[in-house]
C-alpha atoms as one frame of an Amber mdcrd trajectory, in Angstrom:
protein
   0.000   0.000   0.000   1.741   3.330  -1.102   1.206   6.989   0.686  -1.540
   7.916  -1.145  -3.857   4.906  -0.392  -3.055   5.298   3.450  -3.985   8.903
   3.163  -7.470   7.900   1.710  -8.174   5.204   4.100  -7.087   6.866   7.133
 -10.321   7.362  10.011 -11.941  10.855  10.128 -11.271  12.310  13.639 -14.825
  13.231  13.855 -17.361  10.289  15.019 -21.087  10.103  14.670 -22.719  11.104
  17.648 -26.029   9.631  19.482 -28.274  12.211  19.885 -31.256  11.888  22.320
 -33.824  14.379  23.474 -35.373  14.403  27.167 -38.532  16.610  27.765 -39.678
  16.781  31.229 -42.652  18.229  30.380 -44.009  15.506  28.855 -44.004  13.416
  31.537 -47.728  12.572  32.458 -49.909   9.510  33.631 -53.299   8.805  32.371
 -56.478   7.750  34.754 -58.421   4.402  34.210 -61.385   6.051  34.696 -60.661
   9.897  33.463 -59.828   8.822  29.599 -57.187  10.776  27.543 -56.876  13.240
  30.789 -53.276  13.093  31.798 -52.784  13.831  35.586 -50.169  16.754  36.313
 -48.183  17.190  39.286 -51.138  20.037  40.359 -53.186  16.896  40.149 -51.407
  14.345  42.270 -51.277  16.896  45.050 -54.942  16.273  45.397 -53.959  13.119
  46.689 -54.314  13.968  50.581 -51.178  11.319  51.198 -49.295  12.464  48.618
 -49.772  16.447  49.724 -49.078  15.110  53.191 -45.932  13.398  52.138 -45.007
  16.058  50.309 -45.099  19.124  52.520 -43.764  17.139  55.009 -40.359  16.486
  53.526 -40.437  19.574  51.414 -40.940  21.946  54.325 -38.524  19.397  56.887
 -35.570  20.615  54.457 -36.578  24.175  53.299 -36.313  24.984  57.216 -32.768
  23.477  57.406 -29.919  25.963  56.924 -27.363  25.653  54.890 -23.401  26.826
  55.701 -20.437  26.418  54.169 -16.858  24.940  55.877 -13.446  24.587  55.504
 -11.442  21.669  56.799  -7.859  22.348  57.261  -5.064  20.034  56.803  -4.896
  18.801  61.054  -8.868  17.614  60.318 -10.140  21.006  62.066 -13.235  22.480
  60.415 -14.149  26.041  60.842 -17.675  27.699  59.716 -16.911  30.141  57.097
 -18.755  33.205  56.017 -19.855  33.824  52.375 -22.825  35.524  50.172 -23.183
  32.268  48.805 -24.770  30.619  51.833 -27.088  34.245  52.381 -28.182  33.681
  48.459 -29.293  29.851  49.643 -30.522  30.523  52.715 -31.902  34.092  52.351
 -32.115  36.098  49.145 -31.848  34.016  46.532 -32.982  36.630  44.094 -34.952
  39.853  44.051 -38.141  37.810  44.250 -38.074  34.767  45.899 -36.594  34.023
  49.324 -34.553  30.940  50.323 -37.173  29.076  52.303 -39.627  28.967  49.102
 -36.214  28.457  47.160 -35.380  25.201  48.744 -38.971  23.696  49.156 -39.280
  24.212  45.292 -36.173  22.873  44.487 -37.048  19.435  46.951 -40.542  19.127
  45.064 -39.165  19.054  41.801 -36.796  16.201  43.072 -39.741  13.955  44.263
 -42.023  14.233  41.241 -39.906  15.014  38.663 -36.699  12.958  40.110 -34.543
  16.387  39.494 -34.191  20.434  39.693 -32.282  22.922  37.759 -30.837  25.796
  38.900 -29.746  28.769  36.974 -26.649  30.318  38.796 -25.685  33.725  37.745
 -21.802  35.136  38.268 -20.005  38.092  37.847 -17.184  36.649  37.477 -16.371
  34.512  40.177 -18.749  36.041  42.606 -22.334  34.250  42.757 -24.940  36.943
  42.491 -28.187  34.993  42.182 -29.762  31.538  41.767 -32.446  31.386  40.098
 -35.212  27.988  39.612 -36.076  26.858  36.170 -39.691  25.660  35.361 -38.756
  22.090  35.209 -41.820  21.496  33.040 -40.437  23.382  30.427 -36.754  21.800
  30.431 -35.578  19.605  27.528 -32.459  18.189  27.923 -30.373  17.213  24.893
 -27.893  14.669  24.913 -25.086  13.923  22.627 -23.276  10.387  23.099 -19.877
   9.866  21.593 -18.213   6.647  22.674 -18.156   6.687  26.186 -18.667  10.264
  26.606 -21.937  12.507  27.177 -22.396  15.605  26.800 -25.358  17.635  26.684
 -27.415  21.135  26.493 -30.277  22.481  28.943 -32.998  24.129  27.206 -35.950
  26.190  28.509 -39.054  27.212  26.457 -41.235  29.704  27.010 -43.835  31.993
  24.839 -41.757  30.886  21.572 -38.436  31.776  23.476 -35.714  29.586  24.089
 -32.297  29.535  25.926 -29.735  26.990  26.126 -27.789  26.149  28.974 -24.559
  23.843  29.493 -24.280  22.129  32.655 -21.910  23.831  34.369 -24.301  26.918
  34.590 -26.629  24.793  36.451 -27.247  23.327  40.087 -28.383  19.993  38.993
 -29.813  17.966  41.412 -30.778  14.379  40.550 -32.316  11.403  42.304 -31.028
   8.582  40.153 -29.516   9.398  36.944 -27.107   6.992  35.110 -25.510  10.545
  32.657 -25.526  13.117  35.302 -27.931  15.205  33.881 -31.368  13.887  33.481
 -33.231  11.458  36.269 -37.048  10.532  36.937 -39.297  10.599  39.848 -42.799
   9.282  41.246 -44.934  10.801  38.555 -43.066   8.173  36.341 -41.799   5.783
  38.598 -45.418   5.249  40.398 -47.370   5.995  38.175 -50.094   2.839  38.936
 -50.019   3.659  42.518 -50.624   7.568  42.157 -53.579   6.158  38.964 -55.227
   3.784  41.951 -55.390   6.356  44.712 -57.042   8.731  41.970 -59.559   6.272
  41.016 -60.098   5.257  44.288 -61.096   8.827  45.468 -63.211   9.380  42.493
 -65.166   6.551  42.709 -65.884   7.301  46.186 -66.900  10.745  45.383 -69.040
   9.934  43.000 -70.985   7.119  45.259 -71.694  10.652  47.723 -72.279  12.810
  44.567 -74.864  10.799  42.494 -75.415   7.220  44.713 -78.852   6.888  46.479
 -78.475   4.335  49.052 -78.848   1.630  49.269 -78.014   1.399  45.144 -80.162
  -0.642  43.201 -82.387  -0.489  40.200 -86.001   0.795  39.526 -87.730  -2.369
  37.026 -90.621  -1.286  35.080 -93.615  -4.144  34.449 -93.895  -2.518  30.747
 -91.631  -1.096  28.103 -90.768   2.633  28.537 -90.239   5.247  25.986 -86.979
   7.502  25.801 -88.570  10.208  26.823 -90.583   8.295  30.211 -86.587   7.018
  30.871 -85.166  10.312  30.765 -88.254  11.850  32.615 -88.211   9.363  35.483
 -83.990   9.481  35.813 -84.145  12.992  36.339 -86.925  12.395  38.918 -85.310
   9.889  40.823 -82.166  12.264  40.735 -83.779  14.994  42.203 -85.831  13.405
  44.909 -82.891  10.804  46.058 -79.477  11.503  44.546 -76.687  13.032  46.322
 -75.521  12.518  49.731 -77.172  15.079  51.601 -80.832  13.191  50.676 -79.524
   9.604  51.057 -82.172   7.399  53.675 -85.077   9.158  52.602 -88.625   7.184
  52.166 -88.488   6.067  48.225 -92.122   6.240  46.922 -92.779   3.843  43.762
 -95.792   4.820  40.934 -97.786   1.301  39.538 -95.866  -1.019  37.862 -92.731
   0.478  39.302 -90.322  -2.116  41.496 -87.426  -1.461  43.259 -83.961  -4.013
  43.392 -80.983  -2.810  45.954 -77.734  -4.201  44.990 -74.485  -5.342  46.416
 -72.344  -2.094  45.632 -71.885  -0.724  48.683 -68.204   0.672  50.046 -67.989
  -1.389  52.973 -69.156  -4.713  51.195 -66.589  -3.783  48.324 -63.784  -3.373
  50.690 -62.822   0.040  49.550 -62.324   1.637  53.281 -59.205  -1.102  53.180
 -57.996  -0.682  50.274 -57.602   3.279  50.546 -55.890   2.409  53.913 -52.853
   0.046  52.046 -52.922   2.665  49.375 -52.016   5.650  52.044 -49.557   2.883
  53.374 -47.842   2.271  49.220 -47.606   6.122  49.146 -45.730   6.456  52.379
 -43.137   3.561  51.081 -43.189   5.506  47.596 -41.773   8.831  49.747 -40.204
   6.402  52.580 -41.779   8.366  55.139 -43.065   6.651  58.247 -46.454   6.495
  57.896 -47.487   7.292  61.399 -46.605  11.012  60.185 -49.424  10.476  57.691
 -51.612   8.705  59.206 -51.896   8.623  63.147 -53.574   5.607  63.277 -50.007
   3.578  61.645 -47.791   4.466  64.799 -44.907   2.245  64.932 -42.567   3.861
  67.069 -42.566   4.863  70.979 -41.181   8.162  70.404 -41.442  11.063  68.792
 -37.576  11.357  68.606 -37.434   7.710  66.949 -39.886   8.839  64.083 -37.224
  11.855  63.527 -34.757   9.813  63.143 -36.052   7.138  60.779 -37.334  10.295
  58.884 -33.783  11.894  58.677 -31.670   8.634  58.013 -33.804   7.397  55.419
 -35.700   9.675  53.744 -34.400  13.162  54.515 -30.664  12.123  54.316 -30.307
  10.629  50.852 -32.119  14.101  49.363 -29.673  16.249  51.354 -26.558  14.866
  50.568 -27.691  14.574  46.769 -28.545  18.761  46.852 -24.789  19.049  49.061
 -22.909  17.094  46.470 -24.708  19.834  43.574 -23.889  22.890  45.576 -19.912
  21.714  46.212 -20.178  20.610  42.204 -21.294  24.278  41.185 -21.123  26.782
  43.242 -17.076  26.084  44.731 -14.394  26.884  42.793 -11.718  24.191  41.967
  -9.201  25.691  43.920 -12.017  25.944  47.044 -12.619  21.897  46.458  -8.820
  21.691  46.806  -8.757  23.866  50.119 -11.394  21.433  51.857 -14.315  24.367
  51.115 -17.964  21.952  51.271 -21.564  22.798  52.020 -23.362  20.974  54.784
 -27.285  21.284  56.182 -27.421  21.762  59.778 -30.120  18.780  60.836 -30.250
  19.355  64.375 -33.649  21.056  63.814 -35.164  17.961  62.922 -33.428  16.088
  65.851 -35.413  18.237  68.541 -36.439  16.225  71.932 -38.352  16.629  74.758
 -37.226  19.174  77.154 -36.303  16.569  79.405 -34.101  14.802  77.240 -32.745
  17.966  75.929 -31.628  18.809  79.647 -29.949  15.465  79.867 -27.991  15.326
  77.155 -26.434  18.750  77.450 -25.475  17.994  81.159 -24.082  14.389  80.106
 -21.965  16.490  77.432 -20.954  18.951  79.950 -19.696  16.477  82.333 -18.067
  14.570  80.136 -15.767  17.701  79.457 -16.660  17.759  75.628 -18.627  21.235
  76.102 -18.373  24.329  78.098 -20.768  25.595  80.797 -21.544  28.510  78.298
 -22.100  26.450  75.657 -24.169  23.881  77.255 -26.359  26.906  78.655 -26.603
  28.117  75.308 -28.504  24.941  74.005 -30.728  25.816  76.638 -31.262  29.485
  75.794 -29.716  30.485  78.863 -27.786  33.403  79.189 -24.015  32.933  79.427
 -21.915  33.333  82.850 -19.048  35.761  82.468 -16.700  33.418  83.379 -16.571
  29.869  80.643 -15.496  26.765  82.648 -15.136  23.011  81.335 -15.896  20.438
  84.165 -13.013  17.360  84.100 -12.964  14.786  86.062 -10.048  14.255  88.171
 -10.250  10.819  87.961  -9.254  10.605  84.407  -5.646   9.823  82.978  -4.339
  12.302  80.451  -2.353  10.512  77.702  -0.275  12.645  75.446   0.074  11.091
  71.918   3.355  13.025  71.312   5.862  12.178  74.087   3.870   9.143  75.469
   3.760  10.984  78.815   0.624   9.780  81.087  -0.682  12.757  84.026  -2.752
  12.010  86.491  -4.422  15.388  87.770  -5.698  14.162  91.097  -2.038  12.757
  92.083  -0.520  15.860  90.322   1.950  13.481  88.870   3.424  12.520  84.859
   4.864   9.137  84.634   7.075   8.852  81.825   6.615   5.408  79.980  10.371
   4.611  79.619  10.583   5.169  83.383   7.530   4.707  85.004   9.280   4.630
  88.236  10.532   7.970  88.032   7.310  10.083  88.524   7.681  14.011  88.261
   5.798  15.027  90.887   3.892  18.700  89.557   2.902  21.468  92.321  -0.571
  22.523  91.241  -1.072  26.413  90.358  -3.772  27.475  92.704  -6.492  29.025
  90.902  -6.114  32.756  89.790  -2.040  32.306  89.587  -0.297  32.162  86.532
   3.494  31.991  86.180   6.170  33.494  88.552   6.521  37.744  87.402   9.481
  38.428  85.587  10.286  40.829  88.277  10.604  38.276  91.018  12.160  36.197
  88.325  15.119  38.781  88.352  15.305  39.719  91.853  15.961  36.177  92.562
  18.677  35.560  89.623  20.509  38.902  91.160  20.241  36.969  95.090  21.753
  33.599  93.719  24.246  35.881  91.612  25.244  37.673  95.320
């Protein structure tokens, strides 16, 4: 093969590329009963377990506040202060304040399984954040190899913008390319189309039912116009709730046959009860804090902390690992810069319990007497005191050395019977002044 035929044959640099469009707008579920009506996320909030489930979690994290740390090289982590944790937990923007920002964010998450957030910079500096519609995001992907890449578009009134990731605060329940995901409106959809149905049937038994059901028989053939006639009748004089168990009055030739379609016999009451209990697995909340009648737990304190390790957790640490992703600066990531939700809000106790574990802490020497009085909301003393037990043996990592305060003695390892015996500083007394220092070098001198 000469020059020339290499040349021809030789691969193009450029590779065709997979190209894949995801709308989230699109995403809808269709009733058995309601035909060709898609149900909307407006719609599924109409389900009292899902709106329960729902505000519970979305208002649990929108109360949580967000701050931002730095963890030096010796493991020490300070709290830092920036804009960007005002902009989150504040001011987002000129219109919308961080409470509202965060709780919109979270529902996107559950229905649609993801949120986008426009972050706008002057230069470095993060001047607002800003949530996109997520039913009008399309996400394009292009695949090439192993690689994906892909552009964030918004629609609206003819108008459309483009976005590349990095713009973004993408936050994702389970996505297998990092930038689109799914949630419950797609996941669950049968269960969300059975709790719809359910409710409408049973609204329509109160609306139109006369009980007990059953049907009017006629000893002779009736015209269109005697059937229409006599249902209207019958409507008026029996239908609806409000007139159920009045007196029903037949005409001649009229007879009346109750049926077996009643919600008890049908076993609806139960089957709206394992519904609630599907939905609360679908959120993995504990269903007592849906439904009082479900309590599983002997505490208030335990349901807290089911509801933080298993369902609050996993949505917190997915928005923490977006907000270190976009909003930090490589060479922050590099300095140990990350952004962490404070949960002890959701960890609240009795008062009892509350007083208990602050004084165990304070004993134990792990927090001040000003600090333990300030989880209390007591006012600090103007003198801060740790309380140690004497008991205790100090053991210093770097020399080995082992002090026992009560003996007011260090025993050396390598010598252990050579104890340096310390005089203890009575309280108030600090070191020996210099000027007594030199008077007695200028005796000893003499």
């Amino acid at each position: 093969m000469g020059i020339l035929d290499r040349i021809r044959n030789k691969p193009t640099d450029t590779e065709e590329r997979n190209i894949q469009e995801y709308q989230y707008g699109s995403f809808s579920i269709t009733s058995f009963f309601s035909q060709d009506q898609d149900i909307t996320e407006e719609q599924a909030m109409k389900i009292p377990a899902v709106t329960s489930s729902v505000e519970l979690i979305t208002s649990s994290i929108a109360q949580l506040p967000v701050y931002l740390y730095k963890e030096n090289e010796k493991g020490e982590v300070e709290k830092v202060d920036d804009r960007r944790v005002f902009l989150i937990n504040d001011e987002p923007n000129d219109l919308i304040n961080g409470h509202n920002f965060k709780k919109q964010m979270v529902k996107d998450y559950l229905f649609n399984g993801g949120s986008y957030t426009k972050v706008e910079r002057v230069r470095n500096e993060v001047t607002a954040l800003y949530n996109l519609p997520i039913q009008e995001i399309s996400v394009t992907k292009y695949r090439q190899l192993y690689r994906t890449n892909a552009v964030i578009s918004i629609t609206y009134s003819n108008t459309k913008l483009d976005f590349q990731p990095e713009e973004l605060i993408i936050v994702l329940k389970d996505s297998d390319d990092g930038v689109t995901s799914s949630g419950i409106l797609r996941n669950n959809a049968d269960t969300l189309r059975l709790a719809l149905d359910e409710q409408d049937y049973t609204s329509g038994i109160l609306k139109n039912g006369a009980l007990p059901i059953g049907v009017l028989k006629a000893t002779s053939r009736l015209t269109e116009k005697a059937i229409t006639s006599l249902r209207n009748s019958w409507e008026t004089l029996y239908g609806g709730a409000k007139k159920a168990g009045k007196t029903i009055i037949l005409e001649e030739g009229m007879d009346y046959h109750p049926i077996s379609m009643k919600p008890n016999e049908m076993d609806l009451t139960n089957s709206r009860k394992n519904t609630v209990s599907e939905i609360a697995r679908i959120f993995n909340v504990p269903e007592s804090m849906i439904n009082s009648s479900a309590n599983k737990y002997a505490s208030n304190e335990q349901n807290n902390i089911y509801f933080l390790q298993y369902c609050i957790s996993p949505i917190i640490t997915s928005i923490e690992s977006a907000l270190n992703k976009t909003l930090l600066l490589e060479s922050e990531k590099q300095e140990g810069y990350y952004f962490r939700f404070d949960v002890s809000e959701l960890l609240r106790t009795t008062e009892k319990e509350k007083i208990e574990t602050t004084v165990t802490a304070m004993t134990k020497g792990l927090t001040s007497i000003n600090e333990a009085r300030a989880r209390l909301d007591l006012p600090k003393l103007d003198i801060d005191y740790f309380t140690w037990n004497l008991g205790s043996v100090f053991y210093n990592p770097e020399n080995g050395d082992m002090t026992i305060p009560n003996m007011g003695i260090t025993i050396d390892p390598n010598n252990p019977q050579e104890a340096v015996v310390q005089a203890p500083t009575p309280p108030g007394q600090g070191q020996q002044p210099q000027q007594d220092i030199k008077d007695s070098q200028k005796n000893e001198e003499v």
